[in-house]
Short mmCIF file of C-alpha atoms in Angstrom, two decimals:
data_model
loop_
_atom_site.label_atom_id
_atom_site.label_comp_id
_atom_site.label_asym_id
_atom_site.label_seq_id
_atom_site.Cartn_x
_atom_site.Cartn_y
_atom_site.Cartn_z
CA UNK A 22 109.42 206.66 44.26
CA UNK A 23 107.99 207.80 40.90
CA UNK A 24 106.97 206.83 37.41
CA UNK A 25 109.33 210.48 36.20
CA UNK A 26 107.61 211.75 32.65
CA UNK A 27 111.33 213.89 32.57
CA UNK A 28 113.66 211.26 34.20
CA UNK A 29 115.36 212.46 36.88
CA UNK A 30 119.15 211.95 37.44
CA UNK A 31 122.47 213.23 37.23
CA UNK A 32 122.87 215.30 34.49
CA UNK A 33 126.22 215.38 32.19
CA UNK A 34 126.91 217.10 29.06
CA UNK A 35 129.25 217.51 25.99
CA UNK A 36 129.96 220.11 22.94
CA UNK A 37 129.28 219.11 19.40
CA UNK A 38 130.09 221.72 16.66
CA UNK A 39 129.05 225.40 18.51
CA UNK A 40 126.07 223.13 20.90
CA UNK A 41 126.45 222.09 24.48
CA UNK A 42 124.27 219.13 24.32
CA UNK A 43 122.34 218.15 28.37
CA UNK A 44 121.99 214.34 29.32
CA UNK A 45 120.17 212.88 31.83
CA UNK A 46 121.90 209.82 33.25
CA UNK A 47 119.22 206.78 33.97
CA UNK A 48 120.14 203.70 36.21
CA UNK A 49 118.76 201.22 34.81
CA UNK A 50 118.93 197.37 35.48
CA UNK A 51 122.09 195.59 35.47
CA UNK A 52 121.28 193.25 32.60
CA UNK A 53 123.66 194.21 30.37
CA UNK A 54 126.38 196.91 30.54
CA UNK A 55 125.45 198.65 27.15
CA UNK A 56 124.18 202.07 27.69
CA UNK A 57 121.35 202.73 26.12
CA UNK A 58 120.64 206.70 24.63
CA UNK A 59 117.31 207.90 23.59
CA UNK A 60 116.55 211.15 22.07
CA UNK A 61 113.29 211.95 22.89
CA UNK A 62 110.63 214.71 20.59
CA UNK A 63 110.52 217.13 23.27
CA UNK A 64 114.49 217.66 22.91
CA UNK A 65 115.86 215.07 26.35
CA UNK A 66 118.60 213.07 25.71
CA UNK A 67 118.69 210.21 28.18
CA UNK A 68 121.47 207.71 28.64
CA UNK A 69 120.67 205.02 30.73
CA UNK A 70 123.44 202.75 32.03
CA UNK A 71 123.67 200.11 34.79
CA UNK A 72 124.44 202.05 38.55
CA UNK A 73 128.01 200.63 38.72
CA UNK A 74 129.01 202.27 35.19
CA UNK A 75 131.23 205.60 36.26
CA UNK A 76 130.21 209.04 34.49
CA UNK A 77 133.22 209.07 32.41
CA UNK A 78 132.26 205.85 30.20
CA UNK A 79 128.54 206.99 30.30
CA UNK A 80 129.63 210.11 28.56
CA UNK A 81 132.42 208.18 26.15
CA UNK A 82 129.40 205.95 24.86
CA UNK A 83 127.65 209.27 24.51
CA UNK A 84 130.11 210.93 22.82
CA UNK A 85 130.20 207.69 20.27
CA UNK A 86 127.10 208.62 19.08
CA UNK A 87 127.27 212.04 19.34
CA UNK A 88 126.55 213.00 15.50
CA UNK A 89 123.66 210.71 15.41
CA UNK A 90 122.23 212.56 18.90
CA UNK A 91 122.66 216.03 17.13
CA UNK A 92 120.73 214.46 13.90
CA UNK A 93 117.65 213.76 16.18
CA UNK A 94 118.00 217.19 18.14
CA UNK A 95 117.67 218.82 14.61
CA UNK A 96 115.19 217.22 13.15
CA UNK A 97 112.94 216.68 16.18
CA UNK A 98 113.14 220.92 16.22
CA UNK A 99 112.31 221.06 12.69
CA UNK A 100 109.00 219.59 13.54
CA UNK A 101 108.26 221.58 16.53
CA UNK A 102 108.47 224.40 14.33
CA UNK A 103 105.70 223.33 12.24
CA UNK A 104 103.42 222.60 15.50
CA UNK A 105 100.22 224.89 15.54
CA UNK A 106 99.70 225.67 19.28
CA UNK A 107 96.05 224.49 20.22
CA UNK A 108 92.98 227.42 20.09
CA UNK A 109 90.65 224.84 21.75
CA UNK A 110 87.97 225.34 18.25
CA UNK A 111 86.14 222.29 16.35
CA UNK A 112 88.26 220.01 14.19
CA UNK A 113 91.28 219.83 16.53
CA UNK A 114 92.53 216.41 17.40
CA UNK A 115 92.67 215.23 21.39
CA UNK A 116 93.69 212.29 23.01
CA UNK A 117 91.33 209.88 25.31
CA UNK A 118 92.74 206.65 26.05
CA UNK A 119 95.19 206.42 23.23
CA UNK A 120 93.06 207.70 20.79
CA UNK A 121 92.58 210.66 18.77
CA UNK A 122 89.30 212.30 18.64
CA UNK A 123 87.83 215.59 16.93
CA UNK A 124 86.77 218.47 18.97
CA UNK A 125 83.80 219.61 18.67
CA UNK A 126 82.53 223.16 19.68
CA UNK A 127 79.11 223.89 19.93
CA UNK A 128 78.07 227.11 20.99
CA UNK A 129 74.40 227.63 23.13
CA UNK A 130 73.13 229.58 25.99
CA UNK A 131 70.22 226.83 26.61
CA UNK A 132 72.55 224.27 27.10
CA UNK A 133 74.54 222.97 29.98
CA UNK A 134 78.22 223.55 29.41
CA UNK A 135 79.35 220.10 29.37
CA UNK A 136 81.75 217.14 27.32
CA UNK A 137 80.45 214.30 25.85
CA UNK A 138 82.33 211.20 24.61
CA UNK A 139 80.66 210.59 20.81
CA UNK A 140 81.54 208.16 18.62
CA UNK A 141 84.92 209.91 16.51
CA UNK A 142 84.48 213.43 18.36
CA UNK A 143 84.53 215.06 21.30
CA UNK A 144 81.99 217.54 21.83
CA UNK A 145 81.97 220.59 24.26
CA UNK A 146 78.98 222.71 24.66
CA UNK A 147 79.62 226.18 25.67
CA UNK A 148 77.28 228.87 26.08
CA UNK A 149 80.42 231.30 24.58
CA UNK A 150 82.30 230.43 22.18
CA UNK A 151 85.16 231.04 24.08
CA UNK A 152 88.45 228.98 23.92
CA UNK A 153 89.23 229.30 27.70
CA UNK A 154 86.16 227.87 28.36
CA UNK A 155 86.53 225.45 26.20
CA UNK A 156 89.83 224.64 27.90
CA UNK A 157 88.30 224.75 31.17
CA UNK A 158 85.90 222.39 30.67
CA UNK A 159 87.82 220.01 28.70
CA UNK A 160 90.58 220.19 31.50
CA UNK A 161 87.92 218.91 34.10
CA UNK A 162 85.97 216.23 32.18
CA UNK A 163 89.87 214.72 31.50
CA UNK A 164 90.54 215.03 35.28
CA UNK A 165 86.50 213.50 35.70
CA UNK A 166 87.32 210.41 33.83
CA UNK A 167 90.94 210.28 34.86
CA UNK A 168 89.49 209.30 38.68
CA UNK A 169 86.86 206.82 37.15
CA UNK A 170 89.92 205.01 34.43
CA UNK A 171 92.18 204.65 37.20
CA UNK A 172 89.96 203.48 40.02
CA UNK A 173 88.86 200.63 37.73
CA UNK A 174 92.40 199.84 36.12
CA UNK A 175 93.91 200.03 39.85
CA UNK A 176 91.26 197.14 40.80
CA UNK A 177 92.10 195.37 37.68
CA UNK A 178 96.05 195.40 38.31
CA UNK A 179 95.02 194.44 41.96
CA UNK A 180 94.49 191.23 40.49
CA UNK A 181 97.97 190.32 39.56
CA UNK A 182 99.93 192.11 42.72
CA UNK A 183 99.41 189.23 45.69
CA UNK A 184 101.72 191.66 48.12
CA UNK A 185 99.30 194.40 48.42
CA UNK A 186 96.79 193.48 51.15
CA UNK A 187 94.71 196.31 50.73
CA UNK A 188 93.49 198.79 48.38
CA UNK A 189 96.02 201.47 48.14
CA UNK A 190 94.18 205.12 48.67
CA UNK A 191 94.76 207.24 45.23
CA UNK A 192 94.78 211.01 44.30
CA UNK A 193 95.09 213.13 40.93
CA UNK A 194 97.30 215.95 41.05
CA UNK A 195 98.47 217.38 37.61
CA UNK A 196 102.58 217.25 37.74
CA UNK A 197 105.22 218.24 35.36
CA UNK A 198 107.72 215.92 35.79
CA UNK A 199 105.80 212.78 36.78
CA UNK A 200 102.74 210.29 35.99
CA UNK A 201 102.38 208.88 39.16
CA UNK A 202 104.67 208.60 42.49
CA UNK A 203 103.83 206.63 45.83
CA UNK A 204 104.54 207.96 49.41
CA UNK A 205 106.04 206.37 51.86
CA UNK A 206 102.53 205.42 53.86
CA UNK A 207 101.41 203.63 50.18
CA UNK A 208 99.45 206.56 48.97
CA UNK A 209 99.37 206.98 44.68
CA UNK A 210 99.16 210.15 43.76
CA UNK A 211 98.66 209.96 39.57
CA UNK A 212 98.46 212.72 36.74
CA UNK A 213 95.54 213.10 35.44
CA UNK A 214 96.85 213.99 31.87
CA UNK A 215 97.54 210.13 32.07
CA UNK A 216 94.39 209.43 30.93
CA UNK A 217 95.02 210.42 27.55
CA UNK A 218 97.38 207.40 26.92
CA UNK A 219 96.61 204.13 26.12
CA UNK A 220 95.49 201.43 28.98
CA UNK A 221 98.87 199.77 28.72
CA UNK A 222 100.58 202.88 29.69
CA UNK A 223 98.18 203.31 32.63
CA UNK A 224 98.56 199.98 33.42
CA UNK A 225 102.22 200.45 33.74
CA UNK A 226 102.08 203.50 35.78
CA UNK A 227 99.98 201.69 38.28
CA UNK A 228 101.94 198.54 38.71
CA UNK A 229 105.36 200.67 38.85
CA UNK A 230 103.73 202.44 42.10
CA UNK A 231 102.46 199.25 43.31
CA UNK A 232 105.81 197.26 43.20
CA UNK A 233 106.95 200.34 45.44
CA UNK A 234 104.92 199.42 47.77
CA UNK A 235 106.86 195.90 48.01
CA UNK A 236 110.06 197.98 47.48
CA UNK A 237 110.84 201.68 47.42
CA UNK A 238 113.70 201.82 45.78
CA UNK A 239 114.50 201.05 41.81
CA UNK A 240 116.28 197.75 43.24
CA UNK A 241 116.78 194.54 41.54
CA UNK A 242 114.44 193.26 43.50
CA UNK A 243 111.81 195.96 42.08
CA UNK A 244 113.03 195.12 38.56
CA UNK A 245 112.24 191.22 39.05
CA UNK A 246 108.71 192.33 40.16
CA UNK A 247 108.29 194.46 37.02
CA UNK A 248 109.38 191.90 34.62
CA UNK A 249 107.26 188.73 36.93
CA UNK A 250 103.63 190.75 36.70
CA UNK A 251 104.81 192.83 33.10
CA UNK A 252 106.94 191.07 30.71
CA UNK A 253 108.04 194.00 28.39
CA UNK A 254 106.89 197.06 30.49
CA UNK A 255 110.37 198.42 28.99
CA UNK A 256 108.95 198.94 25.65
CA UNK A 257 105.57 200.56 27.48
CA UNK A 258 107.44 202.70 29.04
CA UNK A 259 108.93 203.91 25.87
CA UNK A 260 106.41 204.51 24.23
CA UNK A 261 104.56 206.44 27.20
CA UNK A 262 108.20 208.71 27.23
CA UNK A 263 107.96 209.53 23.54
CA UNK A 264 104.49 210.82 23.66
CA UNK A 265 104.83 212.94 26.83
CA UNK A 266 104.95 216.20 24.77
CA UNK A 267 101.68 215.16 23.31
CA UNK A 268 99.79 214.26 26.48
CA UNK A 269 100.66 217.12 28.40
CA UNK A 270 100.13 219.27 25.21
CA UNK A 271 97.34 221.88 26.90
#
């Protein structure tokens, strides 16, 4: 199973006004029978809604709130169309860990292309000027200290999951659809763009694929292991879905 950064489900739909509005359908644990609908930034709607709750009510609560949904839609696009696609030159804001820092592009042919971490910036030598180099080499140094964050996070969360024996083997692999995902041998395969979030959020992803290993499937059981080693992952979790557009901005 995965940590999805698009959730993954059935997908049901309705018409507001001249609009055919998608939604993913979430299971999610049977607490409570209220489904719960999220509009996200990058334009998914999400319902999520205990397993045993048929399509039809899913879409009825949807359909409650359907003026509300088409609200978010609108205004979420309004923003996107102010978004300046990146051009990889000083000034521009990236992400490292949860926080923002400046790029900086320095341009020389005695230096070693590389990316250093300063204090406030980030700061990519280049000997041309070029943004796809710049890209390329920003692209690697994330993947770089993607392998070193999550080795020592993984050894951290170690800590707190008694059922795994040993240390589970781990990959990056840059992914679409997911932050992380474990196979059925108990190998973690993890995006690197992950890196750009906060530790909480990494944190998360790693002890999501680690209660796999104790239980593949989303089951109750799973759920009680969640909440037992991360009281309130739900509200990491959202916050790690709302920024997805950001951290896998190129």
């Amino acid at each position: 199973m995965s940590v999805m950064i698009y959730p993954q489900g059935r997908t049901l739909s309705f018409v507001y006004g001249d609009e055919r509005i998608l939604v993913c359908r979430e299971d999610r644990p049977k607490v409570t029978s209220r489904v719960q609908i999220k509009v996200y930034p990058d334009g998914r709607v999400v319902a999520a809604a205990p397993s045993d709750i048929d399509d039809h009510a899913v879409l009825v609560a949807v359909k409650k709130r359907a003026r509300w949904i088409h609200q978010q839609l609108r205004d979420f696009r309004q923003q996107y169309e102010h978004l300046i696609p990146r051009q990889y030159i000083s000034g521009e804001s990236h992400l490292y860990l949860g926080k923002q820092y400046m790029l900086k592009v320095i341009e020389s042919e005695d230096h070693t292309p590389q990316v250093k971490l300063l204090r406030g910036s980030l700061e990519v030598s280049v000997r041309q000027r070029h943004s796809g180099n710049v890209k390329t080499l920003l692209a690697e140094w994330y993947k770089d200290k993607a392998r070193d964050v999550f080795a020592r996070r993984l050894d951290a969360m170690l800590e707190h999951t008694l059922w795994v024996s040993e240390r589970p083997q781990f990959r990056t692999r840059v992914m679409q659809t997911r932050w992380g995902s474990c196979s059925p041998k108990g190998c973690l395969t993890l995006n690197p763009y992950l890196v750009k979030a906060s530790r909480e959020c990494i944190d998360y992803v790693l002890l999501h694929e680690l209660c796999h290993l104790a239980e593949h499937n989303h089951s109750e059981r799973f759920y009680r292991l969640m909440n037992q080693i991360m009281p309130g992952w739900q509200s990491v979790k959202e916050k790690l879905d709302g920024m997805a557009h950001r951290l896998l901005l190129n």
